[in-house]
Coordinates of C-alpha atoms in Angstrom, one line a residue:
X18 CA 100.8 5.7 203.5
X19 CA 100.3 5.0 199.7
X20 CA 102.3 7.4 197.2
X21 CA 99.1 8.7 196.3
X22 CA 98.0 10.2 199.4
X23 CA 101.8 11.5 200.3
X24 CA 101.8 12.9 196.9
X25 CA 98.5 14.9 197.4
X26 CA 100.0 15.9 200.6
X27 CA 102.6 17.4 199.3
X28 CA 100.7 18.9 196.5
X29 CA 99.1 21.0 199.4
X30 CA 102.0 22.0 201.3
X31 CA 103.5 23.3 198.1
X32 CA 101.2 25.1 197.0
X33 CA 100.7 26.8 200.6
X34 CA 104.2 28.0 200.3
X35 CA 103.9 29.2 196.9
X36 CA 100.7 31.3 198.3
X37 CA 102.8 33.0 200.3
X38 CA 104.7 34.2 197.5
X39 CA 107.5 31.9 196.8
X40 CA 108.7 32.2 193.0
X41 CA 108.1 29.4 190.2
X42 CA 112.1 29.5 189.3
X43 CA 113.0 27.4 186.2
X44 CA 115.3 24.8 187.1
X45 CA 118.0 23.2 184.6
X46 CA 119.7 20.2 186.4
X47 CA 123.0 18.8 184.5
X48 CA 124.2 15.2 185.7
X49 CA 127.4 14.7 183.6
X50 CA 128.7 11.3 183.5
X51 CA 132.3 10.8 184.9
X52 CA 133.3 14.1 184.6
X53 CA 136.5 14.1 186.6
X54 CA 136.8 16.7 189.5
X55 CA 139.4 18.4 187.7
X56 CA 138.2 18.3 183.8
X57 CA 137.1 21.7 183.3
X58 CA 139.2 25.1 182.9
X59 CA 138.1 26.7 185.8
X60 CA 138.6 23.7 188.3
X61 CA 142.1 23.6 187.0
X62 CA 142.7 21.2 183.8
X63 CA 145.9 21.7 182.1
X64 CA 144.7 20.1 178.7
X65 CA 140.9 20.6 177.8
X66 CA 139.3 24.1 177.3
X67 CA 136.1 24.7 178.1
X68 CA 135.1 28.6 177.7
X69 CA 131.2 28.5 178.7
X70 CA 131.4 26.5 182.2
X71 CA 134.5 28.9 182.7
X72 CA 131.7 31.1 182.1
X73 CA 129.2 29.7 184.6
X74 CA 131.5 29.6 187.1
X75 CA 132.3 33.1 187.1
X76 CA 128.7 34.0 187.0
X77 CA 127.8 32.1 189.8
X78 CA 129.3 29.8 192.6
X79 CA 132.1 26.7 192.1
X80 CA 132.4 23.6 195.0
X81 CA 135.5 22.6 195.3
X82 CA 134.6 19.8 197.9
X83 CA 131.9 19.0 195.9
X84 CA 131.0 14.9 196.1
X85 CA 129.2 12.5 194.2
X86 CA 127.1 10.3 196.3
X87 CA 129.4 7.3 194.9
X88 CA 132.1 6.1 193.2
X89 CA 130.0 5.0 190.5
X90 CA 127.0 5.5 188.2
X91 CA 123.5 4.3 189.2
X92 CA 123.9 5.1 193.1
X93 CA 124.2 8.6 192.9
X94 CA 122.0 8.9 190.0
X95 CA 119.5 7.5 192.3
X96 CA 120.4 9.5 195.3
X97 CA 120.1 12.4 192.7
X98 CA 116.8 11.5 192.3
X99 CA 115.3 10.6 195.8
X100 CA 117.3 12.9 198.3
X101 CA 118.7 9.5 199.7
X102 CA 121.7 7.6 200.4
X103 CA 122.1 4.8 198.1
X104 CA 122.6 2.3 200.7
X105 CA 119.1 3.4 201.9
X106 CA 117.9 2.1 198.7
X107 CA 119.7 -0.5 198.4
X108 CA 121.5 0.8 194.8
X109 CA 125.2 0.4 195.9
X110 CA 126.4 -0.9 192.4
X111 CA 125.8 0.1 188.4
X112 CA 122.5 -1.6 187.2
X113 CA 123.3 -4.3 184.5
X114 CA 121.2 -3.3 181.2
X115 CA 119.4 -6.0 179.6
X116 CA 121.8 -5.9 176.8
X117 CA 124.6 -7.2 178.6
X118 CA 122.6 -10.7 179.7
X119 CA 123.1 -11.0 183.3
X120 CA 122.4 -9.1 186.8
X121 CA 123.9 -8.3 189.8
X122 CA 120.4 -7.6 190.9
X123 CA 118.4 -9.6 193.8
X124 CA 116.8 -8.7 197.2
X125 CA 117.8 -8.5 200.2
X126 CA 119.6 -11.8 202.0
X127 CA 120.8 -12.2 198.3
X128 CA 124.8 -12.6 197.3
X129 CA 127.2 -13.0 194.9
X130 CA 129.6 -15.8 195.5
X131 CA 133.0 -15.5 194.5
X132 CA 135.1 -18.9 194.7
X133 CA 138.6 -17.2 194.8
X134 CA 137.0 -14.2 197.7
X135 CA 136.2 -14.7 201.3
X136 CA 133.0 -12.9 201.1
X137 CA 129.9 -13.6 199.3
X138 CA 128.6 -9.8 198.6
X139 CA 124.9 -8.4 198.3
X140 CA 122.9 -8.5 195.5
X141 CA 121.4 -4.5 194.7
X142 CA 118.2 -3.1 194.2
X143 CA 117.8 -3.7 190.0
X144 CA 115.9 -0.2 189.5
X145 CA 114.9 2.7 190.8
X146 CA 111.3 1.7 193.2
X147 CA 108.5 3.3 191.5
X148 CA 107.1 4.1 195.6
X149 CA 110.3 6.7 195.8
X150 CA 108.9 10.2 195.5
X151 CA 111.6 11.4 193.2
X152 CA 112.3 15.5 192.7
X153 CA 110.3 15.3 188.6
X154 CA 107.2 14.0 190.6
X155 CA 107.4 16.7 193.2
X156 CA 107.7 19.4 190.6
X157 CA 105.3 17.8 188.2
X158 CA 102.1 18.4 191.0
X159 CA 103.3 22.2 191.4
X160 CA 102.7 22.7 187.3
X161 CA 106.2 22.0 186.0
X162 CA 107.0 20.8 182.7
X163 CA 109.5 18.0 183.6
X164 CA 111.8 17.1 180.8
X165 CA 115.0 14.1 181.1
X166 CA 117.4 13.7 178.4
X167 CA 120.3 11.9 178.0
X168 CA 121.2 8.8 180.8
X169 CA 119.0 7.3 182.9
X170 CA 120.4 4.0 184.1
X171 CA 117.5 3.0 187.1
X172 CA 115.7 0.0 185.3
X173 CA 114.2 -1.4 182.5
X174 CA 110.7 -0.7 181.2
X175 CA 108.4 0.2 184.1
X176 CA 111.0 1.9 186.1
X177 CA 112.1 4.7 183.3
X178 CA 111.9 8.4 183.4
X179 CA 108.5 8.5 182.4
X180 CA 107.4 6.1 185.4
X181 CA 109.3 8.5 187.6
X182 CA 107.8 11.6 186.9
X183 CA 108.8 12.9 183.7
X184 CA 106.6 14.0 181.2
X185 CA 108.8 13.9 178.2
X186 CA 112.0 10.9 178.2
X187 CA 115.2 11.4 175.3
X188 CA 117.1 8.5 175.2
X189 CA 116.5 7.0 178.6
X190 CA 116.5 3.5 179.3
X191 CA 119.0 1.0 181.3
X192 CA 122.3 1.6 179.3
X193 CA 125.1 3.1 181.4
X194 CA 126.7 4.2 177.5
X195 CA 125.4 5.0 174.6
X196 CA 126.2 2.6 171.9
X197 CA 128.1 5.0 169.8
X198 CA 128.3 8.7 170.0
X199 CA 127.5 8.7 166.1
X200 CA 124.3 8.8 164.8
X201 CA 122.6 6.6 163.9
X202 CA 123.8 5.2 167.2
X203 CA 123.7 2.0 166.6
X204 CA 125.4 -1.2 168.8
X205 CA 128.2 -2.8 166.8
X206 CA 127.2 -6.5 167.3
X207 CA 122.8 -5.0 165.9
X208 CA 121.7 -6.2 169.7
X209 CA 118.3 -4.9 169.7
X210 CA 118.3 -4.6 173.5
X211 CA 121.4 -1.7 173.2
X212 CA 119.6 1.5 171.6
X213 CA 119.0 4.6 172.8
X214 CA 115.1 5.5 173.5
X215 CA 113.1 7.8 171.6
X216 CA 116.6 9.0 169.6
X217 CA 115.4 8.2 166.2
X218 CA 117.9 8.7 163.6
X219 CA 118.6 12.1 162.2
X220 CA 121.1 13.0 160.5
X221 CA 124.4 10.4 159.7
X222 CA 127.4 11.3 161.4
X223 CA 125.2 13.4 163.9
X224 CA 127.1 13.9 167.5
X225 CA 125.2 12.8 170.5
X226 CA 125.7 15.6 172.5
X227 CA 124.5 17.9 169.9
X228 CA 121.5 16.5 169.5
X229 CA 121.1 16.7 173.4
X230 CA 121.6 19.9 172.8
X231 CA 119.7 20.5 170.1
X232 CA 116.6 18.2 172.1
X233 CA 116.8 20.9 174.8
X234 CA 116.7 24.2 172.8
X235 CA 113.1 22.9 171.0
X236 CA 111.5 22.2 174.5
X237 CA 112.8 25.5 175.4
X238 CA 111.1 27.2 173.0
X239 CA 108.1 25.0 173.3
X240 CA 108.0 25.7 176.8
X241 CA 109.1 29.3 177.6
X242 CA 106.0 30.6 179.4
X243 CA 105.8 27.7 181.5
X244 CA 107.6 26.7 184.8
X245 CA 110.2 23.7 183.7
X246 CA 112.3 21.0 185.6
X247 CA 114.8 19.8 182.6
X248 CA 117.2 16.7 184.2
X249 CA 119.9 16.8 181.4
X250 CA 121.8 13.8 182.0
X251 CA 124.7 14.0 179.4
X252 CA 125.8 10.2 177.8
X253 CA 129.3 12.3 177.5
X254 CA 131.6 12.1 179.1
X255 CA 131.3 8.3 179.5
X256 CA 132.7 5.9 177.5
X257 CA 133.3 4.9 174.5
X258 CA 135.5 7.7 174.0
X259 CA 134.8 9.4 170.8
X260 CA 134.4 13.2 169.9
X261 CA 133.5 15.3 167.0
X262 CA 137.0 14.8 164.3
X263 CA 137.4 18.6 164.3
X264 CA 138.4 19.0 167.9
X265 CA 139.8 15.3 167.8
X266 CA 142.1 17.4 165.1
X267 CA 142.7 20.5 167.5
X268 CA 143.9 18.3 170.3
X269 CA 146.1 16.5 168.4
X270 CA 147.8 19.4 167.7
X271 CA 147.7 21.3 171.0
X272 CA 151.1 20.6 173.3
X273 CA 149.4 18.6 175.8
X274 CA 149.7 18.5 179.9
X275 CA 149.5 15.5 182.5
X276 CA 145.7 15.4 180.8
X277 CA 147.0 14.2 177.3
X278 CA 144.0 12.3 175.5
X279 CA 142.7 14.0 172.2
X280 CA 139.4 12.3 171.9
X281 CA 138.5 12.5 176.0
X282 CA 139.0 16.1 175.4
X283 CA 137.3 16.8 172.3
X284 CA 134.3 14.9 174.3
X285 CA 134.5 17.3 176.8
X286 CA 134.8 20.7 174.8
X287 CA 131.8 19.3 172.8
X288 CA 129.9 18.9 176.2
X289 CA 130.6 22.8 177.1
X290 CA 129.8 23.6 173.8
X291 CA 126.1 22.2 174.0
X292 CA 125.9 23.7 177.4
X293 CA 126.8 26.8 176.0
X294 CA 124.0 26.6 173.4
X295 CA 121.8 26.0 176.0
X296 CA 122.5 29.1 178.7
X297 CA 122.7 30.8 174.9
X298 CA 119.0 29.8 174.4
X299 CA 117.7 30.6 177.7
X300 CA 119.3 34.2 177.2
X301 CA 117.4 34.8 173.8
X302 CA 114.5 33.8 175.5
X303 CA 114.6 35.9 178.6
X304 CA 115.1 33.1 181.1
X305 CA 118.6 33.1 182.1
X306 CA 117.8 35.0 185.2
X307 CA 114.8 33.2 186.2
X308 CA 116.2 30.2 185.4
X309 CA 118.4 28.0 189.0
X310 CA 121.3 26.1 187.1
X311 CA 123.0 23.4 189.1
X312 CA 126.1 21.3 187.3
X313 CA 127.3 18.2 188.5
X314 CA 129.1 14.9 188.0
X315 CA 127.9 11.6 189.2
X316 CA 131.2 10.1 189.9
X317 CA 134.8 10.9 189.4
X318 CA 136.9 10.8 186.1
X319 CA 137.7 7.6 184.6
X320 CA 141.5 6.4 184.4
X321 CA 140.6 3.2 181.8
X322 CA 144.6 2.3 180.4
X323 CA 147.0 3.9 182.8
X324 CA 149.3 3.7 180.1
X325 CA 146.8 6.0 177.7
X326 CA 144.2 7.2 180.4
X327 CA 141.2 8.3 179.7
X328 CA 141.6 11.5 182.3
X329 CA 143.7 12.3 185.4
X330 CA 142.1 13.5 188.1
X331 CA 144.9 16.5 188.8
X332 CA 146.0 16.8 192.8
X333 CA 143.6 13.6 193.6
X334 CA 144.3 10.5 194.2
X335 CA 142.9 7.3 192.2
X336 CA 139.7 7.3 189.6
X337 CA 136.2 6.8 189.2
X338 CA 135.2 3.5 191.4
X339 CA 137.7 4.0 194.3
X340 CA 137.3 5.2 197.4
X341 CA 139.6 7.7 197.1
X342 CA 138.9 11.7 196.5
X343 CA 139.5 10.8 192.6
X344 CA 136.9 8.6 192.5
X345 CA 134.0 10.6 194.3
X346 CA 135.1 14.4 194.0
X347 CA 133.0 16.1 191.2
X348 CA 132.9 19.5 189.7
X349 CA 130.1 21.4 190.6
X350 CA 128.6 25.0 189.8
X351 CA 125.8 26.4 190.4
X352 CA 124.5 29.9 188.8
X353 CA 121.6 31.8 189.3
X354 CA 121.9 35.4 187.6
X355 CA 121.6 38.6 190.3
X356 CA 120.6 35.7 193.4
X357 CA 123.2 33.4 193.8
X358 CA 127.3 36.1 194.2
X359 CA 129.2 35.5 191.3
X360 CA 132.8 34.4 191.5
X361 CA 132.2 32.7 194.4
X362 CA 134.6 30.2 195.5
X363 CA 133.2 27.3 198.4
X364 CA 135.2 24.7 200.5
X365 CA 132.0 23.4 202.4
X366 CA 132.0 19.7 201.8
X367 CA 128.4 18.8 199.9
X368 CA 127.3 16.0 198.3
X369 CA 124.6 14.2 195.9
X370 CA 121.7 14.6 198.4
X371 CA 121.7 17.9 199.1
X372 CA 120.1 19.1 195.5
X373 CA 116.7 17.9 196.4
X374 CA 116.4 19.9 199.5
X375 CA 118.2 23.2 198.2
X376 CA 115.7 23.1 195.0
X377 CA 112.4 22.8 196.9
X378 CA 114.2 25.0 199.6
X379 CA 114.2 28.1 196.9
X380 CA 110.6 26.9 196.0
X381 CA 109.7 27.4 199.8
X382 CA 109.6 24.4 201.0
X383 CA 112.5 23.9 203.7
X384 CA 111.0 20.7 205.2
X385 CA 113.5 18.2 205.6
X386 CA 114.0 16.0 202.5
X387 CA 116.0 12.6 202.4
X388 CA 119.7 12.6 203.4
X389 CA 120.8 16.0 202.2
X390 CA 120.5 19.1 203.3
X391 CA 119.5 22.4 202.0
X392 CA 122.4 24.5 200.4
X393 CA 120.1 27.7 200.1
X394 CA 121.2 29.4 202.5
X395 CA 125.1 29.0 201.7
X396 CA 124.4 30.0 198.2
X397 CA 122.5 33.3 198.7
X398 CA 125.6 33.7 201.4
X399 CA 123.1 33.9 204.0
X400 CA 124.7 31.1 206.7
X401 CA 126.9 28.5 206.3
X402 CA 125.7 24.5 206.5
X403 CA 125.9 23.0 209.6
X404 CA 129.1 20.7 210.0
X405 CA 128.0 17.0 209.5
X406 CA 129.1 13.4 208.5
X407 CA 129.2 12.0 204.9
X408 CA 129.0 8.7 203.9
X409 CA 129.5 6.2 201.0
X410 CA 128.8 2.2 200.9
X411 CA 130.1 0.0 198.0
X412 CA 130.3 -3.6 199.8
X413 CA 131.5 -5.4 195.9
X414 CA 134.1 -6.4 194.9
X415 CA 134.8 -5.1 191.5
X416 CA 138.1 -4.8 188.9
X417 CA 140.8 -7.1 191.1
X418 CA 142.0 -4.2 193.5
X419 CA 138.7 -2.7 194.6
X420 CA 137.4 -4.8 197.9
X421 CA 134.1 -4.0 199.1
X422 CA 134.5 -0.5 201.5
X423 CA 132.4 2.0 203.0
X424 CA 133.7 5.5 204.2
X425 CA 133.0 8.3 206.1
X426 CA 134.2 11.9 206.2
X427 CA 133.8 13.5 209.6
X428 CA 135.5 17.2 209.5
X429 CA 138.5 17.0 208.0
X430 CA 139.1 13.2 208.8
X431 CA 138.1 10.7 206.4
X432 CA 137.9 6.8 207.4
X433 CA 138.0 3.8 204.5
X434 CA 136.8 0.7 206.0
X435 CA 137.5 -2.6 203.9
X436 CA 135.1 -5.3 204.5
X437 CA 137.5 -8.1 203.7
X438 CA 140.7 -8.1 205.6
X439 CA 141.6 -5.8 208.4
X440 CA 142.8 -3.0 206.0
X441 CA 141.3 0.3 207.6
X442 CA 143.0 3.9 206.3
X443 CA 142.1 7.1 208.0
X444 CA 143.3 10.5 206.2
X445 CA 143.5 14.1 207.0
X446 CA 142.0 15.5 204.1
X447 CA 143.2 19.5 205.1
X448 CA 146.7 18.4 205.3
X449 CA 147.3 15.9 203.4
X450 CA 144.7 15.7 200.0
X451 CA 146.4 13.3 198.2
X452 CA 145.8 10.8 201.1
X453 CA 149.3 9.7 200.7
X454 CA 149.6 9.4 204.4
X455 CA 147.5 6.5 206.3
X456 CA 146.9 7.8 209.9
X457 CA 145.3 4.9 211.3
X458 CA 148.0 3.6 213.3
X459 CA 149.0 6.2 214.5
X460 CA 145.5 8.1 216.0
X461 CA 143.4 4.7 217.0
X462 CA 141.2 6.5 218.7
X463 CA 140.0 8.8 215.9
X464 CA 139.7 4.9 213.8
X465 CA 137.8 3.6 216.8
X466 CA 134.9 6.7 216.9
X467 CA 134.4 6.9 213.2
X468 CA 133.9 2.9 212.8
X469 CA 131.4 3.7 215.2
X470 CA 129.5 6.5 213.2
X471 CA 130.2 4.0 210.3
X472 CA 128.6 1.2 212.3
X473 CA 125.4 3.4 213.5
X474 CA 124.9 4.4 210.3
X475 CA 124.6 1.2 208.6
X476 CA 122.1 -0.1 211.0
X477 CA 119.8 3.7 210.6
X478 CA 119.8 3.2 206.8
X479 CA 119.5 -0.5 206.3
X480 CA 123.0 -1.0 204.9
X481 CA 123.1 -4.6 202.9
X482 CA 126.5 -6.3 204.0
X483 CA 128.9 -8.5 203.1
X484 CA 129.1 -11.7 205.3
X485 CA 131.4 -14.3 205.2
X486 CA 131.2 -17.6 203.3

């Protein structure tokens, strides 16, 4: 079936739902970059302040077992987008930008070959296909305006945000990081190939994130009598680590906790403080309460120097690119004023995949979507989600201690199988959340039946594998 025809066919189941008087909610989606499970004030930072996502959390409902759908970047960006796992599509790794001269990128029954490793590894998917019905191409049929700014980080041109079902693209292309967070935001080195699209220069000395911000507001008010999907994919709180000098100042000065860096925290105030501006906007408007707001964070915090690091992922173990709960746990919220209880607090394990669903789920479509499930009914407090399995795939080998591994998470039992050697590490996530303990030895059997879900699952979604030399 062409993406035509399945397009049309979901134009018309839509709009049957909507017929039966389902409401056109506005829907702001925000996709930080490695924000760290445990970098805001309200999920329990001891360093960096962050009043209006405080805020948001109080108005609405905060996921504490809340996961990204990878360790990294691109793979859950693109699981954002499709409702799929990212070994499904193949995107398992961070795309290289054109900028940086070479790829990882190649089809399947492609490697990499390492001389000094005993596994040649698979090459990814290079961008995002243009036949995946992503969630801006679903809304854009029902009369949305669909609106991405900030990262995009699924292909070069031909694959960007406005191939994919956005009408209007700020500063999307295939960087993973902007080139500086200062406008004019220019490379260092003049590459032409490393510059933001369609962020013209402003104002000197402009920060990033404001502009976002600022980017936002105008379609806001541009748009207000209109149904709108906005994808705000913050640059922040990626590297390079820069922030505004004013709070750079106000950190230097503040006694600080295990979280210690100035800048990384003056990069993430500035980030609540544009998301303020924004839930600000929509309540001058009159849209707050008709407006779904889902936060997220594609991966976990980032530990760059361990002598200086960039964050600490508080009560977690490991950073962003592990396997371990530091490197996929994620903040989430998710507020919708006088629908969703306020205050609420959930354990329920979710992930990545499960936005699509939830979103068309509150727009009346509850057929089954992708990977993920519908959270609707957990956030209006209404059921609870059905226990299932998670799983993540990174077969690379990347930065000299991180082999190629896939887990799964199956109640409270969570299973890290290492492709090269015969390293396998099975943790009990209830008792033990800072996986310091490895169970494997010691309950075999519990190893033996999740390498099998492992197993079955990487023959149901396609999984490309390592293989030996």
């Amino acid at each position: 079936m062409s993406k035509n025809l399945i397009i049309i066919c979901l134009i018309l189941f839509s709009l049957q739902a909507f017929a039966q008087g389902r409401e056109k909610i506005n829907i702001l989606l925000i996709h930080v970059d490695d924000l760290g499970a445990t970098d805001l004030g309200v999920f329990g930072s001891d360093f960096y302040e962050t009043p209006n996502l405080d805020g948001l959390a109080a108005e609405g409902m905060r996921f504490i077992q809340s996961y990204a759908a990878a360790a990294i970047c691109s793979p859950t960006r693109a699981a954002l987008l499709t409702g799929k796992y990212p070994a499904r599509l193949g995107i398992t790794d961070w795309i290289r930008a054109k900028f940086q001269g070479y790829s990882t990128s190649g089809n399947p029954g492609e490697y990499e070959v390492f001389e000094d490793k005993p596994l040649k590894t698979p090459k990814i998917q290079g961008f995002l296909p243009l036949e995946e019905i992503t969630l801006p191409e679903r809304l854009l049929q029902l009369g949305y305006r669909t609106l991405h700014v900030g990262k995009w980080h699924l292909g070069e041109e031909g694959y960007l945000p406005e191939d994919q079902g956005f009408q209007i693209n700020i500063g999307g292309n295939d960087l993973g990081q902007p080139p500086s967070y200062f406008d004019p935001y220019l490379s260092p080195n003049g590459n032409p190939d490393y510059m933001l699209k369609n962020v013209l220069p402003r104002k000197k000395g402009e920060f990033l994130t404001d502009r976002e911000g600022d980017e936002i507001v105008g379609f806001l008010k541009g748009n207000k009598q209109n149904p709108f999907f906005i994808h705000w994919a913050p640059y922040a709180v990626h590297t390079p680590i820069m922030g505004p000098e004013d709070l750079v100042e106000k950190y230097k000065s503040k006694e600080a906790g295990v979280q210690r860096n100035p800048t990384y925290a003056a990069l993430v105030e500035n980030l609540d403080q544009n998301v303020g501006k924004v839930l600000a906007e929509l309540e001058q408007l009159g849209l707050r309460e008709k407006t779904l707001i889902i936060f997220t964070s594609d991966n976990g915090g980032l530990i760059g120097n361990p002598e200086n690091p960039v964050t600490v992922n508080l009560g977690l173990r490991s950073f962003k690119g592990y396997p371990y709960e530091g490197g996929i746990r994620v903040p989430t919220i998710v507020s919708w004023l006088n629908k969703i209880p306020a205050g609420t607090i959930v354990d329920t394990p979710i992930i990545t995949m499960d936005w699509i669903p939830t979103i068309l789920d509150f727009l009346g479509d509850n057929s089954a979507v992708g990977d993920g499930v519908s959270l609707k009914p957990l956030l209006l407090e209404e059921n609870s989600v059905v226990p299932r399995d998670l799983f993540w795939h990174f077969p690379h080998y990347r930065t000299p201690d991180v082999l190629p591994y896939s887990i799964v998470r199956s109640g409270d039992y969570k299973l890290i199988y290492f492709f090269d050697g015969d390293g396998v590490e099975l943790y009990d996530l209830a008792n033990d959340p800072k996986e310091q303990t490895n169970l494997a030895n010691q309950l075999p059997f519990v190893v033996s039946e999740l390498k099998t879900k492992l197993e079955n699952w990487w023959r149901e979604t396609g999984a490309r594998m390592p293989q030996e030399k």
